[in-house]
XYZ file of C-alpha atoms in Angstrom:
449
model
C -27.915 -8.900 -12.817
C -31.310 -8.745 -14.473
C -33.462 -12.151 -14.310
C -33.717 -12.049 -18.343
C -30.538 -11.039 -18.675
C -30.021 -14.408 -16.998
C -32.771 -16.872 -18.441
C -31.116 -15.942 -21.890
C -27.740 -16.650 -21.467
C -28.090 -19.920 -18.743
C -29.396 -22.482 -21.164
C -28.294 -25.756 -21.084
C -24.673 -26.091 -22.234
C -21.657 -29.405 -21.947
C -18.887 -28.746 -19.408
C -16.397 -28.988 -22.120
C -14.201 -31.451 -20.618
C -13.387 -32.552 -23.932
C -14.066 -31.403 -27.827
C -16.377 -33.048 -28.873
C -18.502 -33.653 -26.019
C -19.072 -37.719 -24.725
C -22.347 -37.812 -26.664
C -20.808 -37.425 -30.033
C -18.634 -40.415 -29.357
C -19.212 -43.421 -31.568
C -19.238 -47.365 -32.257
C -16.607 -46.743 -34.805
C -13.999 -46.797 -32.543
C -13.097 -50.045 -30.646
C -10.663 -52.171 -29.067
C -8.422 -52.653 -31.886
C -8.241 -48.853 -32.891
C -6.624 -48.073 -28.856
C -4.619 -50.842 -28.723
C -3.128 -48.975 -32.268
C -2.686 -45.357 -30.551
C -0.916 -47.022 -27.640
C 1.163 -48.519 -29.351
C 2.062 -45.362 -31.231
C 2.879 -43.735 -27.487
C 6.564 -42.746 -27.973
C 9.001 -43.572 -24.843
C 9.511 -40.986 -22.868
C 6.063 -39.666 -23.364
C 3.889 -38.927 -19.944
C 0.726 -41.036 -18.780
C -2.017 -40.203 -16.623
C -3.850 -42.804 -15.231
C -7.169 -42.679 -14.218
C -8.799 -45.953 -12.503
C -12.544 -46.421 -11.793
C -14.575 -47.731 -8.807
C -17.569 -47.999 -9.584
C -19.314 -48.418 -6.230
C -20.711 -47.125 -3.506
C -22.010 -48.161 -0.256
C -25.070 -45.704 -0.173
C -26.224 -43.909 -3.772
C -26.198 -39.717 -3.439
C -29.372 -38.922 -5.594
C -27.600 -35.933 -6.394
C -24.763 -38.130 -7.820
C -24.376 -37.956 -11.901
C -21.041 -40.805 -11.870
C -21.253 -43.614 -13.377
C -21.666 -46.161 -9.704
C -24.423 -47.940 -8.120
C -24.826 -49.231 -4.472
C -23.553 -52.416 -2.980
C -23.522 -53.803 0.769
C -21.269 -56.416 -0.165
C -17.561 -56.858 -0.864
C -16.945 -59.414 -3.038
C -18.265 -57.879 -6.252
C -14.901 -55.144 -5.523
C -12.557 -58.140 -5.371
C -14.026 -59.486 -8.145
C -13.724 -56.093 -10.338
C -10.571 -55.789 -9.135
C -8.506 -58.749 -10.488
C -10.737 -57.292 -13.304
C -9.430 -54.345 -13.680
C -5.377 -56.248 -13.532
C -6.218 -57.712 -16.518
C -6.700 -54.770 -17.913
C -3.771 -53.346 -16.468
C -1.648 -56.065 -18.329
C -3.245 -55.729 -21.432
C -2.809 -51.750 -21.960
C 0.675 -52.184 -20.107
C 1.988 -54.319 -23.119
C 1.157 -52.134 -25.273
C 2.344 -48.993 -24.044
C 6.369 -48.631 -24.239
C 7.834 -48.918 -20.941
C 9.741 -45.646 -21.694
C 6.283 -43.541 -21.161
C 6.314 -42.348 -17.458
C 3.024 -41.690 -15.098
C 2.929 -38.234 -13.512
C -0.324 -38.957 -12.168
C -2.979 -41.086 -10.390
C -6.358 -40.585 -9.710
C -8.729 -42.762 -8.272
C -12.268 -42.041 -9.040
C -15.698 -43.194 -8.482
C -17.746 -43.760 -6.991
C -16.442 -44.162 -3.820
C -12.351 -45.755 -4.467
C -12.624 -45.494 -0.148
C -14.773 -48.040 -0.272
C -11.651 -50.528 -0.987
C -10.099 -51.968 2.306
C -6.793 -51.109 2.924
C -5.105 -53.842 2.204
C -6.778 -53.846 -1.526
C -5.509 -50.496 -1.839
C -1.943 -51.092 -1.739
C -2.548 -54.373 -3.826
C -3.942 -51.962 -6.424
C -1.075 -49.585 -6.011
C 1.707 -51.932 -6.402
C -0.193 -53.779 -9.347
C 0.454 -50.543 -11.152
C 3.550 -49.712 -10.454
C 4.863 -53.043 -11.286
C 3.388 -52.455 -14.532
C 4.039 -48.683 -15.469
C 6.646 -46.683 -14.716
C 6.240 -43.952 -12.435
C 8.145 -40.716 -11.916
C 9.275 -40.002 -8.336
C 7.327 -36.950 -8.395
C 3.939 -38.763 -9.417
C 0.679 -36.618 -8.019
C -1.300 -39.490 -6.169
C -5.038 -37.714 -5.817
C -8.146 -39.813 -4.623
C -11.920 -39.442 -4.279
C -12.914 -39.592 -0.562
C -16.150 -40.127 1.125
C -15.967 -39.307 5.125
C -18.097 -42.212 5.983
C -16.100 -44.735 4.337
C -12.910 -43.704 6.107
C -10.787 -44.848 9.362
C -7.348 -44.959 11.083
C -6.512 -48.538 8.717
C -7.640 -46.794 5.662
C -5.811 -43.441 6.247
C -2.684 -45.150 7.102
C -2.753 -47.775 3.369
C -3.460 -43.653 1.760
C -0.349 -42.589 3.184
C 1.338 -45.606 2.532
C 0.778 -45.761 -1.609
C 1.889 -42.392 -1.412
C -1.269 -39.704 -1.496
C -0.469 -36.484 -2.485
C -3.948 -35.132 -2.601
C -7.069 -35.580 -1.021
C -10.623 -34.972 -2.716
C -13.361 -34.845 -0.332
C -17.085 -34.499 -1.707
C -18.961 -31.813 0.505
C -22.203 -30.708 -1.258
C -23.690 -28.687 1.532
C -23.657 -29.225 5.675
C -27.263 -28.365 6.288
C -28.985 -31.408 7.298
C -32.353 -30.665 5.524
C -29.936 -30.365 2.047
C -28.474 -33.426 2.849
C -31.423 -35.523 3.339
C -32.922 -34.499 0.211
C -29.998 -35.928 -1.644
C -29.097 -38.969 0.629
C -26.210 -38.018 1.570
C -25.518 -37.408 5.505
C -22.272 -35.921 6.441
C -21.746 -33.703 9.714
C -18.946 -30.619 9.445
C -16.647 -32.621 11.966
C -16.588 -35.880 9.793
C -15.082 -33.715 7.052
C -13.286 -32.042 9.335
C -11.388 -35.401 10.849
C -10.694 -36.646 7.331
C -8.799 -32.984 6.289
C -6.588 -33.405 9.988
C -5.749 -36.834 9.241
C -4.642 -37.032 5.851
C -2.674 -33.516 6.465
C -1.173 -35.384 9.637
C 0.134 -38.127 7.537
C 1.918 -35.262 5.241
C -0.830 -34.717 2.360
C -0.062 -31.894 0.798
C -3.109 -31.101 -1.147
C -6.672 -30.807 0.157
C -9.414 -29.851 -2.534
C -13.142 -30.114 -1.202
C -15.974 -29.867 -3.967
C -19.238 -28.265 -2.898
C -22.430 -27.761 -5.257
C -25.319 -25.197 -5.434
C -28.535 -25.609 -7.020
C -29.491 -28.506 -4.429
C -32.770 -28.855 -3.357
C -33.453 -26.733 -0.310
C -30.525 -24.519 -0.706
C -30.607 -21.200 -0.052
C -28.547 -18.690 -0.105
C -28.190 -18.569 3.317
C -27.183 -22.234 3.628
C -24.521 -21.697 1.247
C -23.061 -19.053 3.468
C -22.955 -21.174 6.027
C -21.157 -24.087 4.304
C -18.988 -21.893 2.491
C -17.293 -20.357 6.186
C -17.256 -23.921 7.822
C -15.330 -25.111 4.019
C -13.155 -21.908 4.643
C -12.505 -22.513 8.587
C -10.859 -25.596 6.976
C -8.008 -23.833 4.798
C -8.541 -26.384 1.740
C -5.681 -26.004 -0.637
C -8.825 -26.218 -3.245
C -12.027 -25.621 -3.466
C -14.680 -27.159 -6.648
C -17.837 -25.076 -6.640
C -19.954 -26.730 -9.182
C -23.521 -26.508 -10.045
C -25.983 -29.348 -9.609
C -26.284 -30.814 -13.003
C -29.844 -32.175 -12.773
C -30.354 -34.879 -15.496
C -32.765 -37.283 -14.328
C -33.577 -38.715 -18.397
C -29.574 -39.600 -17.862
C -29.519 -40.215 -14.478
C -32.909 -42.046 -13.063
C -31.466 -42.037 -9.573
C -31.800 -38.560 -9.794
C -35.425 -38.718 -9.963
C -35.979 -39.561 -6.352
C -34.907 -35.735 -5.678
C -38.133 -33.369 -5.576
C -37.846 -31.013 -8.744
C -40.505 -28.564 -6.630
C -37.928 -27.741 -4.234
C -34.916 -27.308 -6.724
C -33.111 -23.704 -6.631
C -34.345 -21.443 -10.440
C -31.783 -20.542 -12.339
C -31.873 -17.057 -11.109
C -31.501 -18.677 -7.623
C -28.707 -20.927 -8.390
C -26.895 -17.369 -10.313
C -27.456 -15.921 -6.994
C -25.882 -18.566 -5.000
C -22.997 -19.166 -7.189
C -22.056 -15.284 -6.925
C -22.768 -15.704 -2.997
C -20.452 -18.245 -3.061
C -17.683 -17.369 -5.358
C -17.597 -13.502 -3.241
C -17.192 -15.333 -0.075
C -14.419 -17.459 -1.641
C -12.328 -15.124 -3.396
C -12.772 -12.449 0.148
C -10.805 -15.413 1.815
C -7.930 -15.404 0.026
C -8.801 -17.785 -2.706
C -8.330 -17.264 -6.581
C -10.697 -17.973 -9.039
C -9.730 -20.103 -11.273
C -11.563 -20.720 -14.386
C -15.176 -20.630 -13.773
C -15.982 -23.092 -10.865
C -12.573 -23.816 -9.102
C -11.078 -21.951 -6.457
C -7.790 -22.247 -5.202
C -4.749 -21.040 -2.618
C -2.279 -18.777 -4.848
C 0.337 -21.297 -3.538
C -1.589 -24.316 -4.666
C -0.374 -26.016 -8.148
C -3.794 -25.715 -9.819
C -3.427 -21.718 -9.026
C 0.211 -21.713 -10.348
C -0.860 -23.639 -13.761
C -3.889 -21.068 -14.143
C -1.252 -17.645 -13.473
C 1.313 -19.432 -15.561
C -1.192 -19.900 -18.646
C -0.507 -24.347 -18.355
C -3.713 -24.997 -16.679
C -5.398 -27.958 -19.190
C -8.894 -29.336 -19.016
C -9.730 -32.762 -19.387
C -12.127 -35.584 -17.634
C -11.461 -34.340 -14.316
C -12.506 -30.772 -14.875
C -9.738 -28.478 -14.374
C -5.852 -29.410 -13.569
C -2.431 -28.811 -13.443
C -1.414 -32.414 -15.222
C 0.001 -31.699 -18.641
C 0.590 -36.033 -19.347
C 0.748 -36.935 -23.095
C -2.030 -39.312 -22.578
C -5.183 -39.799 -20.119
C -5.296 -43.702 -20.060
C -8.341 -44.919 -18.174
C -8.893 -47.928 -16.015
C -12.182 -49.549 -15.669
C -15.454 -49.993 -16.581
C -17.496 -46.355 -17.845
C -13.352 -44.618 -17.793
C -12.458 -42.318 -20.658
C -8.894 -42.450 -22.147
C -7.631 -38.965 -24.043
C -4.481 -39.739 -26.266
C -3.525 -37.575 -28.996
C -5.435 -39.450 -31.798
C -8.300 -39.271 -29.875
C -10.715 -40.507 -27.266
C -11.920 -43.758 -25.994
C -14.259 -44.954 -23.290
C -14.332 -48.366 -22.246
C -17.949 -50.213 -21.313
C -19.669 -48.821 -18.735
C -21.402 -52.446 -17.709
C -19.138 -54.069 -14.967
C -20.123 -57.051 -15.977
C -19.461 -57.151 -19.428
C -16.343 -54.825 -19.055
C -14.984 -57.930 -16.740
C -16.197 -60.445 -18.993
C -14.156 -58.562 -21.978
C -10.850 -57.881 -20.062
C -10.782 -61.296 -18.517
C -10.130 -62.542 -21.941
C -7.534 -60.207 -22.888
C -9.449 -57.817 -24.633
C -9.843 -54.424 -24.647
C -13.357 -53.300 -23.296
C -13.814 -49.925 -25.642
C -17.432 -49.180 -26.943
C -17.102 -46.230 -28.154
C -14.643 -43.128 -29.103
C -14.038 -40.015 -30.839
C -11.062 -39.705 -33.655
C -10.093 -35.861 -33.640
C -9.698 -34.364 -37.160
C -7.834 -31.434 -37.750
C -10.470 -29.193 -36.945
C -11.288 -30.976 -34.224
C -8.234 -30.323 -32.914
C -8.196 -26.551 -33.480
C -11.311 -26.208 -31.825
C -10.616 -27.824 -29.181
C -8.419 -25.805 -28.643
C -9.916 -22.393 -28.838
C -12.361 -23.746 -26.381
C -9.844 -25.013 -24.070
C -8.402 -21.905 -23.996
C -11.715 -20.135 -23.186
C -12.643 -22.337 -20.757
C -9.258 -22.097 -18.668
C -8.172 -18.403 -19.655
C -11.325 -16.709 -20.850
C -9.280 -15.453 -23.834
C -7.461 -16.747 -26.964
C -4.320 -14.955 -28.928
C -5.072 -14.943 -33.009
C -1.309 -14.745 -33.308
C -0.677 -17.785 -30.996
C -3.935 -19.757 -32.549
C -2.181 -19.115 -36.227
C 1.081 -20.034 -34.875
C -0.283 -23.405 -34.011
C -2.794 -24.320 -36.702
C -1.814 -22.073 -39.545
C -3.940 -20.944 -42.700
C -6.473 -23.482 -40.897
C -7.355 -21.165 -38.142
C -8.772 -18.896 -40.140
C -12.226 -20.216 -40.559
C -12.762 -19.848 -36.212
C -10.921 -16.815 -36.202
C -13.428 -15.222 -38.052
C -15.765 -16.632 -36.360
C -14.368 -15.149 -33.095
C -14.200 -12.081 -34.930
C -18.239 -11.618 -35.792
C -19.379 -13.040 -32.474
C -17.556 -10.089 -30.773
C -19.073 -8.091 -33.068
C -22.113 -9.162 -33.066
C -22.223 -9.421 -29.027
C -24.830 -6.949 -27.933
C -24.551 -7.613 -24.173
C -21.114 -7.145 -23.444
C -20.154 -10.405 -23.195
C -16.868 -10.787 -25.373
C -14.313 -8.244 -26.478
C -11.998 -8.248 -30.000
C -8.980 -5.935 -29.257
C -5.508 -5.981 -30.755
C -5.701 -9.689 -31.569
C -7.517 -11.145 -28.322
C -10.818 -12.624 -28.298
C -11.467 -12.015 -24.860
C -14.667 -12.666 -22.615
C -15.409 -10.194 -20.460
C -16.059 -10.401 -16.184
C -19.916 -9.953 -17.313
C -19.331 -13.072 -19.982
C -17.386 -15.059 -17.370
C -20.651 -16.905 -15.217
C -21.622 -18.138 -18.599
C -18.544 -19.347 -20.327
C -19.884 -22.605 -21.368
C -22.864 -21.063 -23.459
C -19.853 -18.965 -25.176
C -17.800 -21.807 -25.834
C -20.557 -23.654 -27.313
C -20.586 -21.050 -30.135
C -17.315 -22.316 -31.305
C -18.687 -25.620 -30.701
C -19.534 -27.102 -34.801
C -21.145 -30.272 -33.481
C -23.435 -28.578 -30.404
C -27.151 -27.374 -32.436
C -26.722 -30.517 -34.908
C -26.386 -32.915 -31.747
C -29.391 -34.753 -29.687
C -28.040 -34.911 -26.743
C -29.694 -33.131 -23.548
C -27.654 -30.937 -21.275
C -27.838 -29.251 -17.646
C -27.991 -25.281 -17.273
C -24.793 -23.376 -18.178
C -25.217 -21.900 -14.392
């Protein structure tokens, strides 16, 4: 593919992992406003909870989470009866009725947590929520936190799927991001949590690191392969050092150009999808067995928070300091300081700073661009069926940008808005079209490849 071919359609674009994007949040919504939309959770609706550890015992400078280093353990006990506070405020507001279909635990580095603390944590949910025997149980995992105790408290609060963060094996990579990790740690961590019956493996690897090169992708790519992950994240090094100052410590002079990081992607993604793995959506890769493939041939795939995923919950309720709750009024995200997120919940409040209440446009458009970003196509019929006379204002909007498109990007055919396999690499700069909120807004983003 030709280099300005590229350049013009890689610009910086949002993930779309929600409509609108976390910068157009706002003060307006607080506390008082979620407590309201749980309480308007009707029983027998479906929760997914999401709970936040925000630490790490080394900072990646690659790392764009919301963490920061410790050597010490107390300040994780401390967050921790935290963060049950919490879990006692939101659970007496939610109707016991509503059932969790999933966990996650995120970070940072949730590993970090001794195994003991991480059955504590587990049964302080459950005795507060009520979970479905079924529940997907997926965790973050970092290799060098990780041994025979912790594996065995993983298996015992039930894992169903481990996340393991990759990057890239080539030791020069690694040391320009601070983060050291041989092939046979990784390896070690995907035998022992399959040994103690995980079903579910997904590793996530980037390009666009400093020092990467094509060829080291190769190389990391057949060692991530040799491994038969059920999963496989291949995302692009967002570089956003005026967000994230940590990231500033990385050498820009020796970061991948865009045409590079194209290059590697399509190195990558080849190499994947010749092994037996499906693409799904435009940075996830995945067995045809696994859920996440099944969801994606099935048309039920969803995007929220967590990128791409098979969990179709009524509500995304997040736990701890920096999480972001999705419910159907709307979104939330609670304070992102630990200490004044602890100081809030340990008096009963709840610690929201900002949010997002979704009009009905709002709605429809985030739909169309859910739908573009998980099946590169949207129905008119279906989108009318949904939203009604309402739909009409996108739809024609859908309409001129195919016909507008000089570069064979997006097709309109018998009712489907389609992007094309040429459009595909740069789905996020197409969604942003349909995007009201993207040229009027401040905020700076990372490139769309």
């Amino acid at each position: 593919m030709q280099k300005a071919f590229v350049l013009k359609h890689a610009g910086p674009a949002p993930r779309y992992t929600s409509y609108p994007t976390a910068p157009h949040f706002h003060a307006g919504i607080d506390g008082d406003v979620y407590a309201r939309w749980l309480g308007q959770l009707k029983p027998g609706q479906t929760l997914s909870l999401y709970v936040h550890i925000p630490w790490c015992d080394r900072l990646c400078w690659f790392c764009g989470c919301n963490t920061k280093q410790t050597r010490k353990y107390d300040p994780l006990k401390t967050y921790l009866s935290a963060l049950e506070n919490e879990m006692e405020t939101i659970s007496g507001l939610v109707d016991r009725e509503c059932r969790v279909t999933a966990l996650h635990l995120g970070g940072g580095s949730p590993t970090m947590l001794k195994p003991e603390d991480m059955v504590w944590l587990d049964k302080a949910l459950r005795s507060r929520f009520q979970f479905s025997e079924d529940a997907e149980i997926s965790v973050e995992m970092d290799p060098n936190d990780l041994d025979e105790d912790r594996y065995d408290a993983l298996a015992q609060i039930g894992l169903t799927r481990a996340s393991i963060g990759v990057q890239d094996f080539d030791e020069r990579v690694q040391r320009a991001i601070n983060r050291e990790q041989t092939f046979e740690q990784t390896r070690d961590v995907v035998e022992q949590v399959r040994k103690r019956g995980v079903r579910s493996v997904n590793c996530d690897v980037l390009y666009g690191l400093p020092h990467q090169t094509r060829a080291s992708v190769d190389d990391t790519i057949g060692k991530i392969i040799s491994l038969h992950p059920d999963r496989i994240a291949l995302f692009g090094y967002a570089h956003v050092p005026w967000m994230k100052t940590h990231q500033k410590m990385i050498d820009e002079a020796v970061l991948p150009d865009v045409t590079e990081r194209f290059a590697q992607m399509n190195r990558a993604s080849s190499l994947l999808t010749s092994a037996g793995y499906t693409a799904i959506g435009f940075d996830h890769f995945a067995l045809p067995g696994d859920s996440l493939a099944v969801a994606a041939a099935s048309g039920e795939m969803r995007r929220n928070f967590q990128g791409y995923t098979s969990d179709t919950a009524d509500a995304l309720i997040g736990l701890g300091a920096s999480s972001i709750g999705q419910l159907p009024q709307g979104y939330i995200q609670n304070q992102p300081s630990t200490g004044e997120y602890q100081r809030q919940v340990n008096q009963g409040r709840l610690p929201v700073i900002r949010g997002f209440k979704l009009s009905g446009e709002d709605r429809l458009r985030a739909r169309v661009i859910e739908l573009l970003m998980c099946d590169f196509a949207f129905s008119f019929a279906a989108i009318r069926q949904e939203f009604g006379p309402a739909a009409e204002n996108v739809l024609d909007e859908a309409e001129y940008l195919a016909g507008c498109d000089t570069d064979g990007m997006v097709e309109f055919s018998g009712g489907l808005f389609q992007v094309t396999a040429k459009g595909r690499p740069f789905i996020r700069s197409i969604a942003s079209a349909f995007d009201s909120y993207f040229e009027n807004g401040t905020a700076r983003h990372s490139l769309a490849v």
